[in-house]
Amino acid sequence: MTVERDFTDIQPFEVRQPSDQRIPFVFNSPHSGRFYPRAFLEQSQLDPQTIRRSEDCFVDQLFASAVPLGAPLLLAHFPRAYLDVNREPYELDAKMFQEALPSYANGSSARVAGGLGTVPRLVGEGQEIYAKKLPLGEALDRISTIYKPYHARLSGLLSATRQRFGYGVLVDCHSMPTGIRFPESGMRPDFIIGDRFGTSCAPELANSAIHLLREMGYLVAHNKPYAGGYITEHYGSPLKGLHALQIEVNRGLYLNEQSYEKKSGFDQLQRDIAQFLADLVSLPDFYFLDQPLAAE
């Protein structure tokens, strides 16, 4: 099996757990994986630096303080260029594979058209990953062996959290390229808070996140250009006691995007995020429990 070949030295993902989960939050870092299997790199026509253009570098470290606060942190070791779990299970691009797609695949989504399906075709600003077409079985193997277990683990964490606390909050952690700008002003946001335009979580959660970051002096946008991906949309169901929030951090705050080395501002940003998370997880329960009941 290709995935077993690729991940003999490291597990594809892991959960970092506190000794006791003390808060109804679960944190997720699905794009910060930086283990690039040798066979995958041999398939690629990109050099080892360029292929990292879509990686959320060190986001798992920026949000590591979630664990001592009392929340689990699920994080990927597999890279986003290899498999993107922030997509539907079978968003696949027919142009990438030697065989025809199965009937259940979604080959016509906007994300597939942009080269950013479940098994991506592109990284960065349009760089093609693969030198030639892949066997379809390789993509299906990645989905069955990594994607589905990853989501099963995330779903299990959220279900256990909701059962224990009466509700659960998922914080999906990402980074964005330095070049992202506000369409109107051209200014660069430091953070973007996404709640699927008010549908994936209680409004107090998104509003509090924005307020807390702005009070720290950061420039914060709401839903534009990132409102939250598949994970935020799929797991965010406030009427069922599950709230999902996406946080995008501008890489220019902490990363040299050419060398992928941490900048001098990394440590300060990490401390600021730790304080931000401590305040965010202290929000009162009634923000999340007093949601309007769905019609029967």
PDB file of C-alpha atoms in Angstrom, residues 37-201:
ATOM      1  CA  PRO A  37       7.527  11.171   1.894  1.00  0.00           C
ATOM      2  CA  ARG A  38      10.463  10.355  -0.354  1.00  0.00           C
ATOM      3  CA  ALA A  39       8.304   8.554  -2.904  1.00  0.00           C
ATOM      4  CA  PHE A  40       5.981  11.560  -3.071  1.00  0.00           C
ATOM      5  CA  LEU A  41       8.887  13.921  -3.724  1.00  0.00           C
ATOM      6  CA  GLU A  42      10.107  11.581  -6.462  1.00  0.00           C
ATOM      7  CA  GLN A  43       6.684  11.773  -8.111  1.00  0.00           C
ATOM      8  CA  SER A  44       6.763  15.556  -8.038  1.00  0.00           C
ATOM      9  CA  GLN A  45       8.369  17.834 -10.568  1.00  0.00           C
ATOM     10  CA  LEU A  46       8.830  20.519  -7.899  1.00  0.00           C
ATOM     11  CA  ASP A  47      11.906  21.010  -5.754  1.00  0.00           C
ATOM     12  CA  PRO A  48      11.623  20.367  -1.988  1.00  0.00           C
ATOM     13  CA  GLN A  49      11.258  24.095  -1.259  1.00  0.00           C
ATOM     14  CA  THR A  50       8.615  24.986  -3.840  1.00  0.00           C
ATOM     15  CA  ILE A  51       6.395  22.066  -2.907  1.00  0.00           C
ATOM     16  CA  ARG A  52       5.954  23.632   0.550  1.00  0.00           C
ATOM     17  CA  ARG A  53       4.163  26.711  -0.822  1.00  0.00           C
ATOM     18  CA  SER A  54       0.777  25.535   0.474  1.00  0.00           C
ATOM     19  CA  GLU A  55       2.026  24.451   3.892  1.00  0.00           C
ATOM     20  CA  ASP A  56       0.717  26.178   7.023  1.00  0.00           C
ATOM     21  CA  CYS A  57       4.227  26.339   8.402  1.00  0.00           C
ATOM     22  CA  PHE A  58       4.504  25.952  12.194  1.00  0.00           C
ATOM     23  CA  VAL A  59       0.816  26.644  12.849  1.00  0.00           C
ATOM     24  CA  ASP A  60       0.735  23.625  15.159  1.00  0.00           C
ATOM     25  CA  GLN A  61       3.462  25.314  17.227  1.00  0.00           C
ATOM     26  CA  LEU A  62       1.714  28.694  17.228  1.00  0.00           C
ATOM     27  CA  PHE A  63      -1.392  27.088  18.758  1.00  0.00           C
ATOM     28  CA  ALA A  64       0.425  24.589  20.991  1.00  0.00           C
ATOM     29  CA  SER A  65      -0.715  26.423  24.127  1.00  0.00           C
ATOM     30  CA  ALA A  66      -4.186  24.937  23.610  1.00  0.00           C
ATOM     31  CA  VAL A  67      -3.007  21.689  25.215  1.00  0.00           C
ATOM     32  CA  PRO A  68      -1.881  23.095  28.605  1.00  0.00           C
ATOM     33  CA  LEU A  69      -5.123  25.101  28.642  1.00  0.00           C
ATOM     34  CA  GLY A  70      -6.922  21.755  28.706  1.00  0.00           C
ATOM     35  CA  ALA A  71      -7.919  21.099  25.064  1.00  0.00           C
ATOM     36  CA  PRO A  72      -6.810  18.406  22.611  1.00  0.00           C
ATOM     37  CA  LEU A  73      -4.898  19.457  19.499  1.00  0.00           C
ATOM     38  CA  LEU A  74      -5.193  17.280  16.386  1.00  0.00           C
ATOM     39  CA  LEU A  75      -2.391  17.908  13.920  1.00  0.00           C
ATOM     40  CA  ALA A  76      -1.260  16.494  10.611  1.00  0.00           C
ATOM     41  CA  HIS A  77       2.235  15.266   9.841  1.00  0.00           C
ATOM     42  CA  PHE A  78       1.337  14.563   6.199  1.00  0.00           C
ATOM     43  CA  PRO A  79       1.620  17.694   4.041  1.00  0.00           C
ATOM     44  CA  ARG A  80      -1.286  19.468   2.430  1.00  0.00           C
ATOM     45  CA  ALA A  81       0.315  18.972  -1.003  1.00  0.00           C
ATOM     46  CA  TYR A  82       0.002  15.201  -0.457  1.00  0.00           C
ATOM     47  CA  LEU A  83      -3.570  15.177   0.874  1.00  0.00           C
ATOM     48  CA  ASP A  84      -5.969  17.930   1.909  1.00  0.00           C
ATOM     49  CA  VAL A  85      -8.427  16.920   4.641  1.00  0.00           C
ATOM     50  CA  ASN A  86     -10.097  20.353   4.442  1.00  0.00           C
ATOM     51  CA  ARG A  87     -12.005  19.099   1.398  1.00  0.00           C
ATOM     52  CA  GLU A  88     -14.829  16.680   0.731  1.00  0.00           C
ATOM     53  CA  PRO A  89     -13.582  13.075   0.746  1.00  0.00           C
ATOM     54  CA  TYR A  90     -13.521  12.728  -3.050  1.00  0.00           C
ATOM     55  CA  GLU A  91     -12.976  16.147  -4.598  1.00  0.00           C
ATOM     56  CA  LEU A  92     -10.735  14.801  -7.352  1.00  0.00           C
ATOM     57  CA  ASP A  93      -9.458  16.230 -10.628  1.00  0.00           C
ATOM     58  CA  ALA A  94      -9.966  13.814 -13.536  1.00  0.00           C
ATOM     59  CA  LYS A  95      -6.969  15.326 -15.370  1.00  0.00           C
ATOM     60  CA  MET A  96      -4.613  14.010 -12.698  1.00  0.00           C
ATOM     61  CA  PHE A  97      -5.303  10.282 -13.013  1.00  0.00           C
ATOM     62  CA  GLN A  98      -4.677   7.451 -15.401  1.00  0.00           C
ATOM     63  CA  GLU A  99      -8.142   5.991 -14.896  1.00  0.00           C
ATOM     64  CA  ALA A 100     -11.624   7.507 -14.925  1.00  0.00           C
ATOM     65  CA  LEU A 101     -12.970   8.849 -11.651  1.00  0.00           C
ATOM     66  CA  PRO A 102     -15.541   6.760  -9.769  1.00  0.00           C
ATOM     67  CA  SER A 103     -19.145   7.912 -10.011  1.00  0.00           C
ATOM     68  CA  TYR A 104     -19.170   9.129  -6.398  1.00  0.00           C
ATOM     69  CA  ALA A 105     -16.284  11.564  -6.919  1.00  0.00           C
ATOM     70  CA  ASN A 106     -16.925  15.304  -7.111  1.00  0.00           C
ATOM     71  CA  GLY A 107     -14.828  16.373 -10.070  1.00  0.00           C
ATOM     72  CA  SER A 108     -16.545  19.673 -10.771  1.00  0.00           C
ATOM     73  CA  SER A 109     -16.211  21.715  -7.580  1.00  0.00           C
ATOM     74  CA  ALA A 110     -14.622  25.159  -7.610  1.00  0.00           C
ATOM     75  CA  ARG A 111     -11.781  23.815  -5.496  1.00  0.00           C
ATOM     76  CA  VAL A 112     -11.051  21.066  -8.017  1.00  0.00           C
ATOM     77  CA  ALA A 113     -11.167  23.625 -10.842  1.00  0.00           C
ATOM     78  CA  GLY A 114      -8.583  25.646  -8.932  1.00  0.00           C
ATOM     79  CA  GLY A 115      -6.265  22.633  -8.622  1.00  0.00           C
ATOM     80  CA  LEU A 116      -6.896  22.326  -4.881  1.00  0.00           C
ATOM     81  CA  GLY A 117      -8.906  19.150  -4.475  1.00  0.00           C
ATOM     82  CA  THR A 118      -8.563  16.394  -1.891  1.00  0.00           C
ATOM     83  CA  VAL A 119      -5.405  15.250  -3.673  1.00  0.00           C
ATOM     84  CA  PRO A 120      -4.144  18.626  -4.905  1.00  0.00           C
ATOM     85  CA  ARG A 121      -2.851  19.255  -8.399  1.00  0.00           C
ATOM     86  CA  LEU A 122      -1.222  22.604  -7.581  1.00  0.00           C
ATOM     87  CA  VAL A 123       0.633  24.388  -4.815  1.00  0.00           C
ATOM     88  CA  GLY A 124       1.209  28.083  -4.324  1.00  0.00           C
ATOM     89  CA  GLU A 125       0.454  30.285  -7.299  1.00  0.00           C
ATOM     90  CA  GLY A 126      -0.318  27.577  -9.814  1.00  0.00           C
ATOM     91  CA  GLN A 127       2.718  25.276  -9.667  1.00  0.00           C
ATOM     92  CA  GLU A 128       1.867  21.782 -10.933  1.00  0.00           C
ATOM     93  CA  ILE A 129       2.915  19.141  -8.413  1.00  0.00           C
ATOM     94  CA  TYR A 130       3.157  16.003 -10.534  1.00  0.00           C
ATOM     95  CA  ALA A 131       5.253  15.290 -13.597  1.00  0.00           C
ATOM     96  CA  LYS A 132       2.760  12.747 -14.941  1.00  0.00           C
ATOM     97  CA  LYS A 133      -0.646  11.255 -14.217  1.00  0.00           C
ATOM     98  CA  LEU A 134      -1.135   9.183 -11.060  1.00  0.00           C
ATOM     99  CA  PRO A 135      -2.786   5.807 -10.685  1.00  0.00           C
ATOM    100  CA  LEU A 136      -6.252   6.504  -9.296  1.00  0.00           C
ATOM    101  CA  GLY A 137      -5.688   3.811  -6.673  1.00  0.00           C
ATOM    102  CA  GLU A 138      -2.977   5.929  -5.072  1.00  0.00           C
ATOM    103  CA  ALA A 139      -5.397   8.780  -4.416  1.00  0.00           C
ATOM    104  CA  LEU A 140      -8.063   6.399  -3.120  1.00  0.00           C
ATOM    105  CA  ASP A 141      -5.480   4.811  -0.828  1.00  0.00           C
ATOM    106  CA  ARG A 142      -4.567   8.178   0.701  1.00  0.00           C
ATOM    107  CA  ILE A 143      -8.247   8.908   1.263  1.00  0.00           C
ATOM    108  CA  SER A 144      -9.072   5.550   2.865  1.00  0.00           C
ATOM    109  CA  THR A 145      -5.890   5.288   4.934  1.00  0.00           C
ATOM    110  CA  ILE A 146      -5.399   8.881   6.106  1.00  0.00           C
ATOM    111  CA  TYR A 147      -8.353  11.131   5.229  1.00  0.00           C
ATOM    112  CA  LYS A 148     -11.095   8.949   6.682  1.00  0.00           C
ATOM    113  CA  PRO A 149      -9.209   8.051   9.894  1.00  0.00           C
ATOM    114  CA  TYR A 150      -8.314  11.727  10.361  1.00  0.00           C
ATOM    115  CA  HIS A 151     -11.945  12.789  10.177  1.00  0.00           C
ATOM    116  CA  ALA A 152     -13.025   9.870  12.337  1.00  0.00           C
ATOM    117  CA  ARG A 153     -10.581  11.065  14.998  1.00  0.00           C
ATOM    118  CA  LEU A 154     -11.751  14.669  14.734  1.00  0.00           C
ATOM    119  CA  SER A 155     -15.396  13.648  14.850  1.00  0.00           C
ATOM    120  CA  GLY A 156     -14.711  11.462  17.873  1.00  0.00           C
ATOM    121  CA  LEU A 157     -12.998  14.283  19.748  1.00  0.00           C
ATOM    122  CA  LEU A 158     -15.911  16.612  19.100  1.00  0.00           C
ATOM    123  CA  SER A 159     -18.540  14.035  20.026  1.00  0.00           C
ATOM    124  CA  ALA A 160     -16.770  13.218  23.290  1.00  0.00           C
ATOM    125  CA  THR A 161     -16.420  16.933  24.058  1.00  0.00           C
ATOM    126  CA  ARG A 162     -20.096  17.631  23.458  1.00  0.00           C
ATOM    127  CA  GLN A 163     -21.117  14.636  25.543  1.00  0.00           C
ATOM    128  CA  ARG A 164     -18.944  15.766  28.454  1.00  0.00           C
ATOM    129  CA  PHE A 165     -19.635  19.511  28.422  1.00  0.00           C
ATOM    130  CA  GLY A 166     -22.984  19.804  26.677  1.00  0.00           C
ATOM    131  CA  TYR A 167     -21.440  21.485  23.638  1.00  0.00           C
ATOM    132  CA  GLY A 168     -18.199  21.489  21.682  1.00  0.00           C
ATOM    133  CA  VAL A 169     -16.133  24.198  19.991  1.00  0.00           C
ATOM    134  CA  LEU A 170     -13.771  23.420  17.117  1.00  0.00           C
ATOM    135  CA  VAL A 171     -11.042  25.939  16.323  1.00  0.00           C
ATOM    136  CA  ASP A 172      -9.560  25.188  12.897  1.00  0.00           C
ATOM    137  CA  CYS A 173      -6.087  26.732  12.673  1.00  0.00           C
ATOM    138  CA  HIS A 174      -4.488  27.903   9.428  1.00  0.00           C
ATOM    139  CA  SER A 175      -2.061  30.392   7.917  1.00  0.00           C
ATOM    140  CA  MET A 176      -2.318  32.541   4.806  1.00  0.00           C
ATOM    141  CA  PRO A 177       0.258  33.985   2.400  1.00  0.00           C
ATOM    142  CA  THR A 178       1.723  37.396   3.105  1.00  0.00           C
ATOM    143  CA  GLY A 179       0.245  38.798  -0.097  1.00  0.00           C
ATOM    144  CA  ILE A 180      -3.396  38.587   1.049  1.00  0.00           C
ATOM    145  CA  ARG A 181      -4.931  42.072   1.087  1.00  0.00           C
ATOM    146  CA  PHE A 182      -8.293  43.684   1.851  1.00  0.00           C
ATOM    147  CA  PRO A 183     -10.026  44.197  -1.527  1.00  0.00           C
ATOM    148  CA  GLU A 184     -11.173  47.713  -0.661  1.00  0.00           C
ATOM    149  CA  SER A 185      -8.153  49.247   1.092  1.00  0.00           C
ATOM    150  CA  GLY A 186      -5.279  47.028  -0.016  1.00  0.00           C
ATOM    151  CA  MET A 187      -4.215  46.628   3.625  1.00  0.00           C
ATOM    152  CA  ARG A 188      -2.853  43.315   4.854  1.00  0.00           C
ATOM    153  CA  PRO A 189      -4.888  41.580   7.583  1.00  0.00           C
ATOM    154  CA  ASP A 190      -2.935  39.891  10.354  1.00  0.00           C
ATOM    155  CA  PHE A 191      -5.773  37.463  11.114  1.00  0.00           C
ATOM    156  CA  ILE A 192      -8.956  36.407   9.363  1.00  0.00           C
ATOM    157  CA  ILE A 193     -11.765  34.930  11.434  1.00  0.00           C
ATOM    158  CA  GLY A 194     -14.122  32.675   9.471  1.00  0.00           C
ATOM    159  CA  ASP A 195     -17.529  31.447  10.601  1.00  0.00           C
ATOM    160  CA  ARG A 196     -19.146  30.634   7.248  1.00  0.00           C
ATOM    161  CA  PHE A 197     -20.931  34.001   7.342  1.00  0.00           C
ATOM    162  CA  GLY A 198     -22.485  33.377  10.713  1.00  0.00           C
ATOM    163  CA  THR A 199     -23.624  29.787  10.164  1.00  0.00           C
ATOM    164  CA  SER A 200     -20.901  27.651  11.767  1.00  0.00           C
ATOM    165  CA  CYS A 201     -20.845  28.972  15.343  1.00  0.00           C
TER     166      CYS A 201
END
